[in-house]
Coordinates of C-alpha atoms in Angstrom, one line a residue:
Chain A
M165 CA 157.9 22.6 30.2
P166 CA 156.1 24.3 33.1
T167 CA 153.7 26.0 30.8
A168 CA 152.9 22.6 29.2
T169 CA 152.1 21.2 32.6
T170 CA 149.8 24.0 33.6
T171 CA 147.9 23.8 30.3
M172 CA 147.7 20.1 30.8
E173 CA 146.4 20.4 34.3
A174 CA 143.9 23.2 33.7
P175 CA 141.2 21.1 32.0
T176 CA 141.6 18.2 34.4
T177 CA 141.4 20.3 37.6
A178 CA 138.5 22.7 36.6
T179 CA 135.3 21.0 37.7
A180 CA 132.1 21.5 35.9
A181 CA 130.9 23.9 38.7
Q182 CA 134.0 26.1 38.2
R183 CA 133.3 26.3 34.5
M184 CA 129.8 27.5 35.0
R185 CA 128.8 31.1 34.9
P186 CA 128.3 32.5 38.4
V187 CA 124.7 32.7 39.5
S188 CA 123.4 36.1 38.4
R189 CA 121.3 37.7 41.2
A190 CA 120.7 40.6 39.0
S191 CA 118.8 38.7 36.3
E192 CA 116.8 36.9 38.9
F193 CA 115.9 40.2 40.5
A194 CA 114.9 41.7 37.1
F195 CA 112.8 38.7 36.3
R196 CA 110.8 38.9 39.5
G197 CA 110.5 42.7 39.3
L198 CA 109.2 42.5 35.7
C199 CA 106.6 39.9 36.5
L200 CA 105.5 41.8 39.5
A201 CA 105.2 45.1 37.6
M202 CA 103.2 43.4 34.8
A203 CA 100.9 41.8 37.3
S204 CA 100.3 45.0 39.2
V205 CA 99.2 46.8 36.0
V206 CA 96.0 44.7 36.2
L207 CA 95.5 45.6 39.8
V208 CA 96.1 49.3 39.2
L209 CA 93.7 49.3 36.2
V210 CA 90.9 47.8 38.3
L211 CA 91.5 50.3 41.1
I212 CA 91.5 53.2 38.6
V213 CA 88.3 52.1 37.0
G214 CA 86.7 51.4 40.4
Y215 CA 87.8 54.8 41.7
Q216 CA 86.5 56.7 38.6
L217 CA 83.2 54.9 38.7
W218 CA 82.9 55.6 42.4
R219 CA 83.7 59.3 42.0
G220 CA 81.4 59.8 39.0
A221 CA 78.6 57.9 40.7
G222 CA 79.2 59.8 44.0
H223 CA 77.0 62.8 43.0
T224 CA 74.2 60.6 41.9
F225 CA 74.1 58.5 45.0
H226 CA 74.5 61.7 47.1
R227 CA 71.4 63.0 45.5
F228 CA 69.2 60.0 45.4
G229 CA 70.7 57.7 48.0
L230 CA 69.7 54.1 47.8
S231 CA 66.4 55.0 46.1
F232 CA 68.5 55.2 42.9
L233 CA 68.4 51.4 43.1
T234 CA 64.8 51.1 44.0
K235 CA 63.1 53.8 41.9
S236 CA 61.8 52.7 38.6
D237 CA 61.4 56.0 36.8
W238 CA 64.2 57.2 34.6
D239 CA 63.4 60.6 33.2
P240 CA 66.4 62.7 32.2
N241 CA 64.2 65.7 31.3
A242 CA 62.7 65.8 34.8
N243 CA 66.2 65.1 36.2
S244 CA 64.9 62.1 37.9
F245 CA 66.9 58.9 37.8
G246 CA 66.0 55.4 39.1
A247 CA 68.0 52.3 37.8
L248 CA 65.6 49.6 38.8
P249 CA 64.3 48.9 35.3
F250 CA 67.9 48.3 34.1
I251 CA 68.7 46.1 37.1
Y252 CA 65.6 44.1 36.3
G253 CA 66.4 44.0 32.6
T254 CA 69.9 42.8 33.2
L255 CA 68.9 40.0 35.6
V256 CA 66.0 38.8 33.5
T257 CA 67.9 38.8 30.2
S258 CA 71.0 37.2 31.7
L259 CA 69.2 34.4 33.6
L260 CA 66.8 33.7 30.7
G261 CA 69.7 33.6 28.3
L262 CA 71.5 31.2 30.6
L263 CA 68.4 29.1 31.0
I264 CA 68.1 28.8 27.2
A265 CA 71.9 28.3 26.6
T266 CA 72.8 25.8 29.3
P267 CA 70.7 22.7 28.1
L268 CA 71.9 23.4 24.6
A269 CA 75.6 23.7 25.7
V270 CA 75.6 20.7 27.9
A271 CA 73.9 18.5 25.3
T272 CA 76.4 19.7 22.8
A273 CA 79.3 18.9 25.1
V274 CA 77.9 15.5 25.8
F275 CA 77.5 14.9 22.1
L276 CA 81.1 16.0 21.5
T277 CA 82.7 13.9 24.2
E278 CA 80.4 10.8 24.4
L279 CA 78.7 10.3 21.1
A280 CA 80.3 12.1 18.1
P281 CA 82.3 10.1 15.6
N282 CA 85.9 11.3 15.3
W283 CA 85.4 12.9 11.8
L284 CA 82.6 15.1 13.1
R285 CA 84.1 16.1 16.4
Q286 CA 86.9 18.5 15.3
P287 CA 84.8 20.4 12.7
L288 CA 82.1 20.9 15.3
I289 CA 84.5 22.2 17.9
F290 CA 85.9 24.6 15.3
L291 CA 82.4 25.8 14.5
I292 CA 81.7 26.5 18.2
E293 CA 84.9 28.4 18.5
M294 CA 83.9 30.4 15.4
L295 CA 80.6 31.3 17.1
A296 CA 82.5 32.8 20.0
A297 CA 84.6 34.8 17.5
I298 CA 81.6 36.5 15.8
P299 CA 81.7 40.2 16.8
S300 CA 78.8 41.2 18.9
V301 CA 77.6 43.9 16.5
I302 CA 77.4 41.3 13.7
L303 CA 75.2 39.1 15.8
G304 CA 73.1 42.2 16.6
L305 CA 72.7 43.0 12.8
W306 CA 71.7 39.3 12.2
A307 CA 69.2 39.6 14.9
I308 CA 67.6 42.7 13.5
F309 CA 67.3 41.3 10.0
V310 CA 66.5 37.7 10.7
L311 CA 65.6 36.9 14.3
L312 CA 63.3 39.9 15.1
P313 CA 61.1 39.4 12.0
V314 CA 60.7 35.7 12.8
L315 CA 59.9 36.4 16.4
N316 CA 57.5 39.1 15.4
E317 CA 55.6 37.2 12.8
H318 CA 55.7 33.6 14.0
V319 CA 57.0 33.0 17.5
F320 CA 55.2 35.8 19.4
P321 CA 51.8 35.1 17.9
F322 CA 52.2 31.4 18.5
L323 CA 53.2 31.9 22.1
Q324 CA 50.3 34.3 22.6
K325 CA 47.8 31.8 21.2
T326 CA 49.1 28.9 23.2
V327 CA 50.4 30.2 26.5
G328 CA 49.2 33.8 26.3
F329 CA 47.3 33.5 29.6
L330 CA 50.7 33.9 31.3
P331 CA 51.5 37.6 31.8
I332 CA 55.1 37.0 30.5
F333 CA 53.7 35.8 27.2
S334 CA 51.0 38.5 26.7
G335 CA 50.9 42.0 25.3
T336 CA 51.8 43.4 22.0
S337 CA 55.0 43.1 20.0
F338 CA 57.0 46.1 18.9
G339 CA 58.5 44.7 15.8
G340 CA 60.2 42.0 17.8
Y341 CA 62.4 44.4 19.8
S342 CA 62.0 42.8 23.2
V343 CA 63.5 41.4 26.4
L344 CA 63.0 37.9 24.9
A345 CA 65.0 38.8 21.8
A346 CA 67.8 40.1 24.0
S347 CA 67.7 36.9 26.0
L348 CA 68.0 34.8 22.9
I349 CA 70.9 36.8 21.6
I350 CA 72.6 36.5 25.0
A351 CA 72.0 32.7 24.8
V352 CA 73.8 32.6 21.5
M353 CA 76.7 34.6 22.9
V354 CA 77.2 32.5 26.0
L355 CA 76.6 29.2 24.3
P356 CA 80.3 28.8 23.1
I357 CA 81.9 29.4 26.4
I358 CA 79.5 27.1 28.3
T359 CA 80.0 24.4 25.7
S360 CA 83.8 24.6 25.7
V361 CA 84.2 24.6 29.4
S362 CA 81.6 21.8 29.8
R363 CA 83.4 19.8 27.2
E364 CA 86.7 20.2 29.1
I365 CA 84.9 19.1 32.3
L366 CA 83.3 16.1 30.7
R367 CA 86.7 15.1 29.1
S368 CA 88.2 15.1 32.6
V369 CA 85.8 12.5 33.8
P370 CA 88.0 9.3 34.2
D371 CA 87.2 6.5 31.7
L372 CA 87.1 4.2 34.7
Q373 CA 83.9 5.9 35.8
R374 CA 82.3 5.2 32.4
E375 CA 83.5 1.6 32.4
A376 CA 82.1 1.1 35.9
A377 CA 78.7 2.0 34.5
Y378 CA 79.1 0.1 31.3
G379 CA 80.2 -2.9 33.3
L380 CA 76.8 -2.9 35.1
G381 CA 75.0 -3.1 31.8
A382 CA 74.2 0.6 31.5
T383 CA 73.1 2.1 28.2
R384 CA 74.9 5.1 26.8
W385 CA 72.3 7.4 28.3
E386 CA 72.6 5.8 31.7
V387 CA 76.4 5.9 31.6
T388 CA 76.2 9.6 30.7
R389 CA 73.7 10.2 33.5
I390 CA 75.1 8.2 36.4
A391 CA 78.9 8.2 35.6
V392 CA 79.5 11.4 33.6
L393 CA 77.0 14.1 34.3
S394 CA 76.8 13.5 38.1
Y395 CA 80.6 13.4 38.3
A396 CA 80.8 16.6 36.4
K397 CA 77.8 18.6 37.7
K398 CA 79.9 21.0 39.8
G399 CA 82.1 21.8 36.9
I400 CA 79.2 22.4 34.7
F401 CA 77.8 24.8 37.3
G402 CA 81.1 26.6 37.1
A403 CA 80.8 26.8 33.3
M404 CA 77.3 28.4 33.8
I405 CA 78.8 31.0 36.1
L406 CA 81.4 31.9 33.5
G407 CA 78.6 32.2 31.0
L408 CA 76.6 34.4 33.4
G409 CA 79.6 36.7 33.8
R410 CA 79.5 37.3 30.1
A411 CA 75.8 37.6 29.9
L412 CA 75.6 40.3 32.6
G413 CA 78.0 42.6 30.7
E414 CA 76.9 41.9 27.2
T415 CA 76.2 45.2 25.5
M416 CA 76.3 45.8 21.8
A417 CA 73.9 43.1 20.5
V418 CA 71.6 43.6 23.4
T419 CA 71.4 47.3 22.8
M420 CA 70.5 46.6 19.2
V421 CA 67.5 44.3 19.9
I422 CA 66.1 45.1 23.3
G423 CA 64.2 48.2 22.2
N424 CA 65.6 50.6 24.8
A425 CA 62.5 51.3 27.0
N426 CA 63.2 52.6 30.5
E427 CA 60.4 50.7 32.2
I428 CA 59.6 47.4 33.8
K429 CA 57.0 45.4 31.9
S430 CA 55.8 41.9 32.9
S431 CA 55.7 40.8 29.3
L432 CA 58.9 39.3 27.7
F433 CA 57.5 40.7 24.4
A434 CA 57.9 44.2 25.6
P435 CA 61.0 46.3 25.0
G436 CA 63.3 47.0 28.0
N437 CA 66.8 48.0 28.8
T438 CA 69.8 46.5 30.7
L439 CA 72.4 48.3 32.7
A440 CA 74.9 47.9 29.9
S441 CA 72.6 48.8 27.1
V442 CA 71.3 52.0 28.7
I443 CA 74.8 53.3 29.0
A444 CA 75.6 52.4 25.4
S445 CA 72.4 53.9 24.0
Q446 CA 72.2 57.1 26.1
F447 CA 75.7 58.2 26.8
N448 CA 75.9 60.2 23.6
E449 CA 72.8 62.2 24.6
A450 CA 73.8 62.8 28.1
A451 CA 74.5 66.5 27.8
D452 CA 74.3 67.7 31.4
D453 CA 76.4 66.5 34.3
S454 CA 73.7 64.9 36.4
Y455 CA 72.5 62.8 33.5
R456 CA 76.1 61.6 32.8
D457 CA 76.7 61.0 36.5
A458 CA 73.6 58.9 36.6
L459 CA 74.8 56.7 33.7
I460 CA 78.2 56.3 35.5
A461 CA 76.3 55.3 38.6
V462 CA 74.5 52.7 36.4
G463 CA 78.0 51.4 35.5
L464 CA 78.9 51.1 39.2
V465 CA 75.7 49.1 39.8
L466 CA 76.6 46.8 37.0
F467 CA 80.1 46.4 38.4
G468 CA 78.6 45.6 41.8
I469 CA 76.0 43.1 40.5
T470 CA 78.7 41.3 38.5
L471 CA 80.8 41.1 41.7
I472 CA 77.9 39.9 43.9
V473 CA 76.7 37.3 41.4
N474 CA 80.2 35.9 41.0
L475 CA 80.8 35.8 44.8
C476 CA 77.4 34.1 45.4
A477 CA 78.3 31.5 42.7
R478 CA 81.7 30.8 44.3
L479 CA 80.0 30.4 47.7
L480 CA 77.4 28.0 46.2
L481 CA 80.2 26.1 44.5
K482 CA 82.1 25.8 47.8
F483 CA 78.9 25.0 49.7
G484 CA 78.1 22.4 47.1
T485 CA 81.4 20.6 47.5
A486 CA 80.7 19.8 51.2
D487 CA 78.1 17.1 50.3
A488 CA 80.6 15.0 48.4
G489 CA 82.4 14.5 51.7
A490 CA 86.0 13.9 52.3
V491 CA 87.8 12.6 49.2
H492 CA 90.0 9.8 50.6
Chain B
M51 CA 99.7 -28.2 10.5
S52 CA 97.0 -26.9 12.9
S53 CA 97.0 -30.2 14.8
D54 CA 100.3 -29.4 16.4
N55 CA 99.4 -25.8 17.1
P56 CA 99.8 -25.5 20.9
A57 CA 97.9 -22.2 21.1
T58 CA 94.5 -23.8 21.4
V59 CA 93.8 -25.8 24.5
A60 CA 90.7 -26.5 26.5
V61 CA 89.7 -28.1 29.7
P62 CA 87.5 -31.2 29.4
T63 CA 84.0 -30.4 28.6
N64 CA 80.7 -32.3 28.5
R65 CA 79.9 -31.1 25.0
A66 CA 81.7 -32.6 22.1
P67 CA 84.2 -30.0 20.8
A68 CA 83.1 -28.8 17.4
V69 CA 86.7 -28.1 16.3
S70 CA 88.3 -31.1 18.0
S71 CA 91.4 -31.0 15.8
R72 CA 92.3 -27.7 17.3
V73 CA 91.4 -28.6 20.9
V74 CA 93.9 -30.4 23.0
N75 CA 92.3 -32.0 26.0
F76 CA 94.3 -32.8 29.1
P77 CA 93.4 -35.4 31.6
A78 CA 91.4 -34.1 34.6
S79 CA 93.6 -33.9 37.6
S80 CA 92.3 -35.7 40.7
A81 CA 94.5 -33.5 42.8
L82 CA 92.1 -30.6 42.2
P83 CA 88.7 -31.5 43.4
A84 CA 87.4 -28.0 42.5
V85 CA 87.5 -28.9 38.8
S86 CA 85.5 -32.1 38.8
P87 CA 85.0 -33.6 35.3
T88 CA 81.2 -33.1 35.7
D89 CA 81.6 -29.3 36.0
A90 CA 79.7 -27.6 33.2
V91 CA 81.5 -25.1 31.0
A92 CA 80.2 -21.6 31.7
I93 CA 82.1 -19.7 29.0
D94 CA 82.9 -21.5 25.7
A95 CA 85.3 -19.3 23.6
R96 CA 86.1 -20.6 20.1
E97 CA 88.8 -19.3 17.8
V98 CA 88.6 -15.8 19.3
N99 CA 90.6 -13.2 17.4
I100 CA 90.6 -9.6 18.5
F101 CA 92.0 -6.7 16.5
Y102 CA 92.6 -3.1 17.5
G103 CA 92.9 -1.4 14.1
E104 CA 95.9 -3.2 12.6
K105 CA 97.1 -4.8 15.8
H106 CA 96.2 -8.4 16.2
A107 CA 95.8 -8.5 20.0
V108 CA 94.4 -12.0 20.5
I109 CA 95.1 -14.8 18.1
D110 CA 92.9 -17.8 17.7
A111 CA 92.1 -18.4 21.4
T112 CA 89.9 -21.4 22.2
L113 CA 89.1 -22.3 25.7
G114 CA 86.3 -23.5 27.9
I115 CA 85.9 -21.9 31.4
P116 CA 84.3 -24.1 33.9
A117 CA 81.4 -22.8 35.9
R118 CA 81.7 -21.9 39.7
S119 CA 85.4 -21.9 39.8
V120 CA 88.2 -19.4 39.5
T121 CA 90.1 -19.2 36.3
A122 CA 93.2 -17.1 36.2
I123 CA 94.7 -15.6 33.0
I124 CA 98.4 -14.8 33.3
G125 CA 101.1 -13.6 30.9
P126 CA 103.5 -10.7 30.4
S127 CA 102.2 -7.1 29.7
G128 CA 100.7 -6.7 26.3
C129 CA 100.1 -10.4 25.8
G130 CA 96.3 -9.9 25.2
K131 CA 95.1 -11.2 28.5
S132 CA 93.1 -8.1 29.5
T133 CA 91.8 -7.8 25.9
F134 CA 90.6 -11.4 26.0
L135 CA 88.9 -10.7 29.4
R136 CA 87.2 -7.7 28.1
C137 CA 85.7 -9.5 25.1
L138 CA 84.0 -11.9 27.5
N139 CA 81.5 -9.1 28.3
R140 CA 81.9 -7.1 25.1
M141 CA 83.7 -4.3 27.0
H142 CA 86.3 -4.2 24.3
E143 CA 83.7 -2.8 21.9
L144 CA 84.0 0.6 23.8
T145 CA 87.5 0.9 22.3
P146 CA 87.3 2.6 18.9
G147 CA 88.6 0.4 16.1
A148 CA 88.2 -2.9 18.1
R149 CA 87.0 -6.0 16.1
M150 CA 86.4 -9.5 17.1
T151 CA 85.9 -12.8 15.3
G152 CA 85.1 -16.2 16.6
S153 CA 82.4 -17.1 19.0
I154 CA 81.8 -16.9 22.8
R155 CA 79.0 -18.8 24.4
L156 CA 77.7 -18.2 27.9
N157 CA 75.9 -21.2 29.1
G158 CA 75.2 -22.1 25.5
E159 CA 74.0 -18.7 24.3
N160 CA 76.1 -16.9 21.8
L161 CA 77.1 -13.5 23.3
Y162 CA 77.9 -12.1 19.9
D163 CA 74.6 -13.0 18.2
P164 CA 73.5 -9.9 16.3
K165 CA 70.3 -10.0 18.2
V166 CA 72.1 -9.8 21.6
D167 CA 72.4 -6.3 23.1
P168 CA 75.8 -5.7 24.7
T169 CA 74.2 -4.1 27.7
V170 CA 72.4 -7.3 28.4
V171 CA 75.7 -9.2 28.1
R172 CA 77.2 -6.9 30.7
R173 CA 74.3 -7.5 33.1
R174 CA 75.0 -11.2 32.9
V175 CA 78.8 -10.8 33.0
G176 CA 79.9 -8.4 35.7
M177 CA 83.3 -6.7 35.9
V178 CA 85.7 -5.5 38.6
F179 CA 88.5 -3.2 37.5
Q180 CA 92.2 -2.6 38.2
K181 CA 91.4 0.5 40.3
S182 CA 88.4 0.8 42.5
N183 CA 85.9 3.1 40.9
P184 CA 82.8 3.7 43.1
F185 CA 80.6 6.5 41.9
P186 CA 81.8 9.5 43.9
T187 CA 78.4 11.2 44.1
M188 CA 76.6 8.1 45.5
T189 CA 76.5 6.8 49.0
I190 CA 77.8 3.3 49.9
G191 CA 74.3 1.9 49.7
E192 CA 73.5 3.6 46.4
N193 CA 76.7 2.3 44.9
V194 CA 75.7 -1.3 45.6
T195 CA 72.2 -1.0 44.3
V196 CA 72.9 1.2 41.3
G197 CA 72.9 -1.8 38.9
L198 CA 69.5 -3.0 40.1
R199 CA 68.1 0.5 40.0
L200 CA 69.4 0.8 36.4
N201 CA 67.4 -2.4 35.6
G202 CA 64.3 -0.8 36.9
V203 CA 64.1 -2.4 40.3
R204 CA 62.1 0.0 42.6
D205 CA 61.0 -2.3 45.4
K206 CA 62.6 -0.8 48.5
A207 CA 62.5 -4.0 50.5
F208 CA 64.1 -6.1 47.7
L209 CA 66.8 -3.4 47.2
R210 CA 67.5 -3.5 50.9
E211 CA 67.7 -7.3 50.9
R212 CA 70.1 -7.3 47.9
L213 CA 72.2 -4.6 49.4
E214 CA 72.8 -6.5 52.5
D215 CA 73.3 -9.8 50.7
A216 CA 75.9 -8.3 48.2
L217 CA 77.8 -6.5 51.0
R218 CA 77.9 -9.7 53.1
K219 CA 79.1 -11.7 50.1
A220 CA 81.8 -9.0 49.5
A221 CA 82.8 -9.3 53.2
L222 CA 82.1 -5.6 53.7
W223 CA 78.8 -5.7 55.6
D224 CA 80.2 -5.6 59.1
E225 CA 82.5 -2.7 58.3
V226 CA 79.9 -0.5 56.7
K227 CA 76.5 -1.5 57.9
S228 CA 76.1 1.7 60.0
D229 CA 77.6 3.9 57.4
L230 CA 75.5 3.1 54.3
A231 CA 74.5 6.7 53.8
K232 CA 78.1 7.9 53.7
P233 CA 79.8 8.5 50.3
G234 CA 81.4 5.5 48.7
I235 CA 84.7 7.3 48.3
S236 CA 84.9 7.8 52.1
L237 CA 86.1 4.2 52.4
S238 CA 89.7 3.0 52.3
G239 CA 91.2 1.7 49.0
G240 CA 90.7 -2.0 49.9
Q241 CA 87.1 -1.3 51.1
Q242 CA 86.4 0.6 47.9
Q243 CA 87.5 -2.4 45.8
R244 CA 85.2 -4.7 47.9
L245 CA 82.4 -2.2 47.4
C246 CA 83.0 -2.4 43.7
I247 CA 82.8 -6.2 44.0
A248 CA 79.5 -5.8 45.9
R249 CA 78.2 -3.5 43.2
A250 CA 79.1 -6.1 40.6
I251 CA 77.5 -9.0 42.3
A252 CA 74.4 -7.2 43.5
V253 CA 72.8 -7.7 40.1
Q254 CA 73.5 -11.5 40.4
P255 CA 75.6 -12.0 37.3
E256 CA 76.5 -15.4 36.0
V257 CA 80.2 -14.6 35.6
L258 CA 82.4 -12.1 37.4
L259 CA 85.4 -10.8 35.5
M260 CA 88.3 -9.3 37.5
D261 CA 90.9 -7.3 35.7
E262 CA 93.9 -7.2 38.1
P263 CA 91.6 -6.4 41.0
T264 CA 94.3 -6.2 43.6
S265 CA 97.1 -4.4 41.7
A266 CA 96.4 -1.1 43.6
L267 CA 95.9 -2.7 47.0
D268 CA 98.2 -3.4 49.9
P269 CA 99.0 -7.0 50.9
I270 CA 96.3 -7.1 53.7
A271 CA 93.6 -5.8 51.4
T272 CA 94.8 -8.2 48.7
A273 CA 94.5 -11.1 51.0
K274 CA 90.9 -10.1 51.9
V275 CA 89.9 -9.9 48.2
E276 CA 91.6 -13.3 47.5
E277 CA 89.8 -14.9 50.4
L278 CA 86.6 -13.3 49.0
M279 CA 87.1 -14.9 45.6
N280 CA 87.3 -18.3 47.3
E281 CA 83.9 -17.6 48.8
L282 CA 82.4 -16.1 45.7
K283 CA 83.1 -19.1 43.4
R284 CA 80.4 -21.0 45.2
N285 CA 77.9 -18.8 43.4
F286 CA 79.8 -17.3 40.5
T287 CA 82.1 -18.2 37.7
I288 CA 85.2 -16.0 38.2
V289 CA 87.8 -15.1 35.6
I290 CA 90.7 -13.0 36.9
V291 CA 93.5 -11.4 35.0
T292 CA 96.6 -11.1 37.2
H293 CA 100.2 -10.0 36.9
S294 CA 101.1 -12.0 39.9
M295 CA 101.8 -15.7 39.4
Q296 CA 101.7 -16.2 43.2
Q297 CA 98.1 -14.8 43.1
A298 CA 97.2 -17.3 40.4
T299 CA 98.5 -20.2 42.5
R300 CA 96.6 -18.9 45.5
V301 CA 93.2 -18.3 44.0
A302 CA 92.8 -20.1 40.7
D303 CA 91.5 -23.6 40.0
Q304 CA 92.8 -23.4 36.5
T305 CA 95.2 -21.1 34.8
A306 CA 95.6 -19.9 31.2
F307 CA 98.9 -18.5 30.0
F308 CA 98.8 -16.0 27.2
Y309 CA 101.9 -14.9 25.3
L310 CA 102.1 -12.6 22.3
G311 CA 98.4 -12.8 21.8
K312 CA 98.2 -16.5 21.8
L313 CA 96.8 -18.9 24.4
V314 CA 99.9 -21.0 25.0
E315 CA 98.6 -23.3 27.7
F316 CA 95.4 -23.9 29.8
A317 CA 95.5 -26.4 32.6
P318 CA 94.6 -26.9 36.2
T319 CA 96.7 -24.4 38.1
R320 CA 98.9 -26.9 40.0
E321 CA 99.6 -28.7 36.8
L322 CA 100.5 -25.6 34.9
F323 CA 102.9 -24.4 37.5
N324 CA 104.4 -27.8 38.5
N325 CA 104.5 -29.5 35.2
P326 CA 104.0 -27.1 32.3
R327 CA 103.7 -28.8 28.9
E328 CA 105.0 -25.9 26.9
K329 CA 108.5 -24.5 26.8
Q330 CA 107.2 -20.9 26.8
T331 CA 105.1 -21.5 29.9
E332 CA 108.0 -23.0 31.7
A333 CA 110.3 -20.1 30.7
Y334 CA 107.7 -17.6 32.0
I335 CA 106.8 -19.2 35.3
T336 CA 110.5 -19.8 36.1
G337 CA 111.1 -16.1 35.6
R338 CA 113.2 -16.2 32.4
F339 CA 111.1 -13.4 30.8
G340 CA 108.1 -11.2 31.5

């Protein structure tokens, strides 16, 4: 009898809380610790890379000082190194590539969000994602076999004939290997990311904004202009910055088409070099220490430029938000 | 069988109804001077059917909306009242898969004539939405004049004049006249909605559609907008969709009750609420459903 009553009472007296497993502090601790450890791997990697670059570049900067950034002759045989042509090449190809890609990308994003019929939208988005998945070296090969001959035989002569009085469109072509070809390839490579991010931004514009414009009798173009693009312009600028980040560091395809010349030429038809492409094309031949250190210093400069450009962009973005005023 | 169909009702009009068998007239009420029998019909909707894909959202609605008065459309959620409102300026065409049959005439002109551009319709029939939606990148002044500037008006003096007139009509001028260069979204919720009304009336439309314009506003802001509607009906024909029957009784000269896509009853507001002809209307206004 007593046993019966205890077994009868046990289920009725044990509350839900008593039946639950005690809170495990150990697993909570392990979870936090694991996440922290994984996150610190990234930090440690960045620090290691930064330290190695700094140490490697140290000799070069010790020898040349800041003139490493301002000198434009790069002559490994004479043991004289100046990185200005590569800084110039990186900035020109990146900005030109961005300039070409942005209108294309924004127009594509507008088409995808505002105009495209449903049956066309998904295939197009898939194709754009595919474009992002093409390996850099494949794009480089395509450029060598298709883009460069077209540039060399048709585009450059045409530009020389029509706008050749401008220094940037004058001079001779070297089989198409040029700063302009590198800019075009960069444009192709940053197009997908600017398009996808811009598309997300445009999709986040509330329909109520579009309806407000439609309700005033706006045409599709006017709706896009006053309700969609002006609402989204800051986000599109952010998309461009993401694209710029990719453009600055783009290496393989650029190395294949830029012609690898260590000098600054005013003409876009002339070959050049970027910070990334000079490392890729010359690291194998860098036999002596000072040559190799100079290339590592170039890497540090690229690291620094990427950092500065991104910081400036963030400041611009922040500065830009001030004019929209207090939201509510 | 169509003669006893209660879904199609119209207020008395000057023109002879083309489908008189479907149109049930009711005697003009002397208690409501706002709807005098001589009032012209601004919007004449005949046998309007609207489909979203397979869904038949509005079924055979026929009604004539008198000019320079407030017409309320009430009914439970999903009854097609907003859909009907949106087809009055062809806004429903922005929804993929939307189809409409029947005819809607604005002051005698068929809005659905193949030669009529929907953007032109929307310039004549303005709209105010559930939530205020000023353009966030524009100033208060720019928000009001954007419709005129879209229509190619460049004359600064004229824009300035229309700006002040629209803001005065929207009862906002005194509150914002020294802040015209501030962003539109710096205003309070109620002010933003009146800014949107100013934006809609700046282009001097013939009709102003309001889709639950006070549903996001507090009672004080709501009272202001309602007061405003009373002023605006001197110049505009107003059609308002509202969830609030109290609001309909406060602002509307006549009220249409939609239920399950059908226009059940259309009558002067006092008559519809005091003496409904249809059982469904009575059930709805006494709170038995909806």
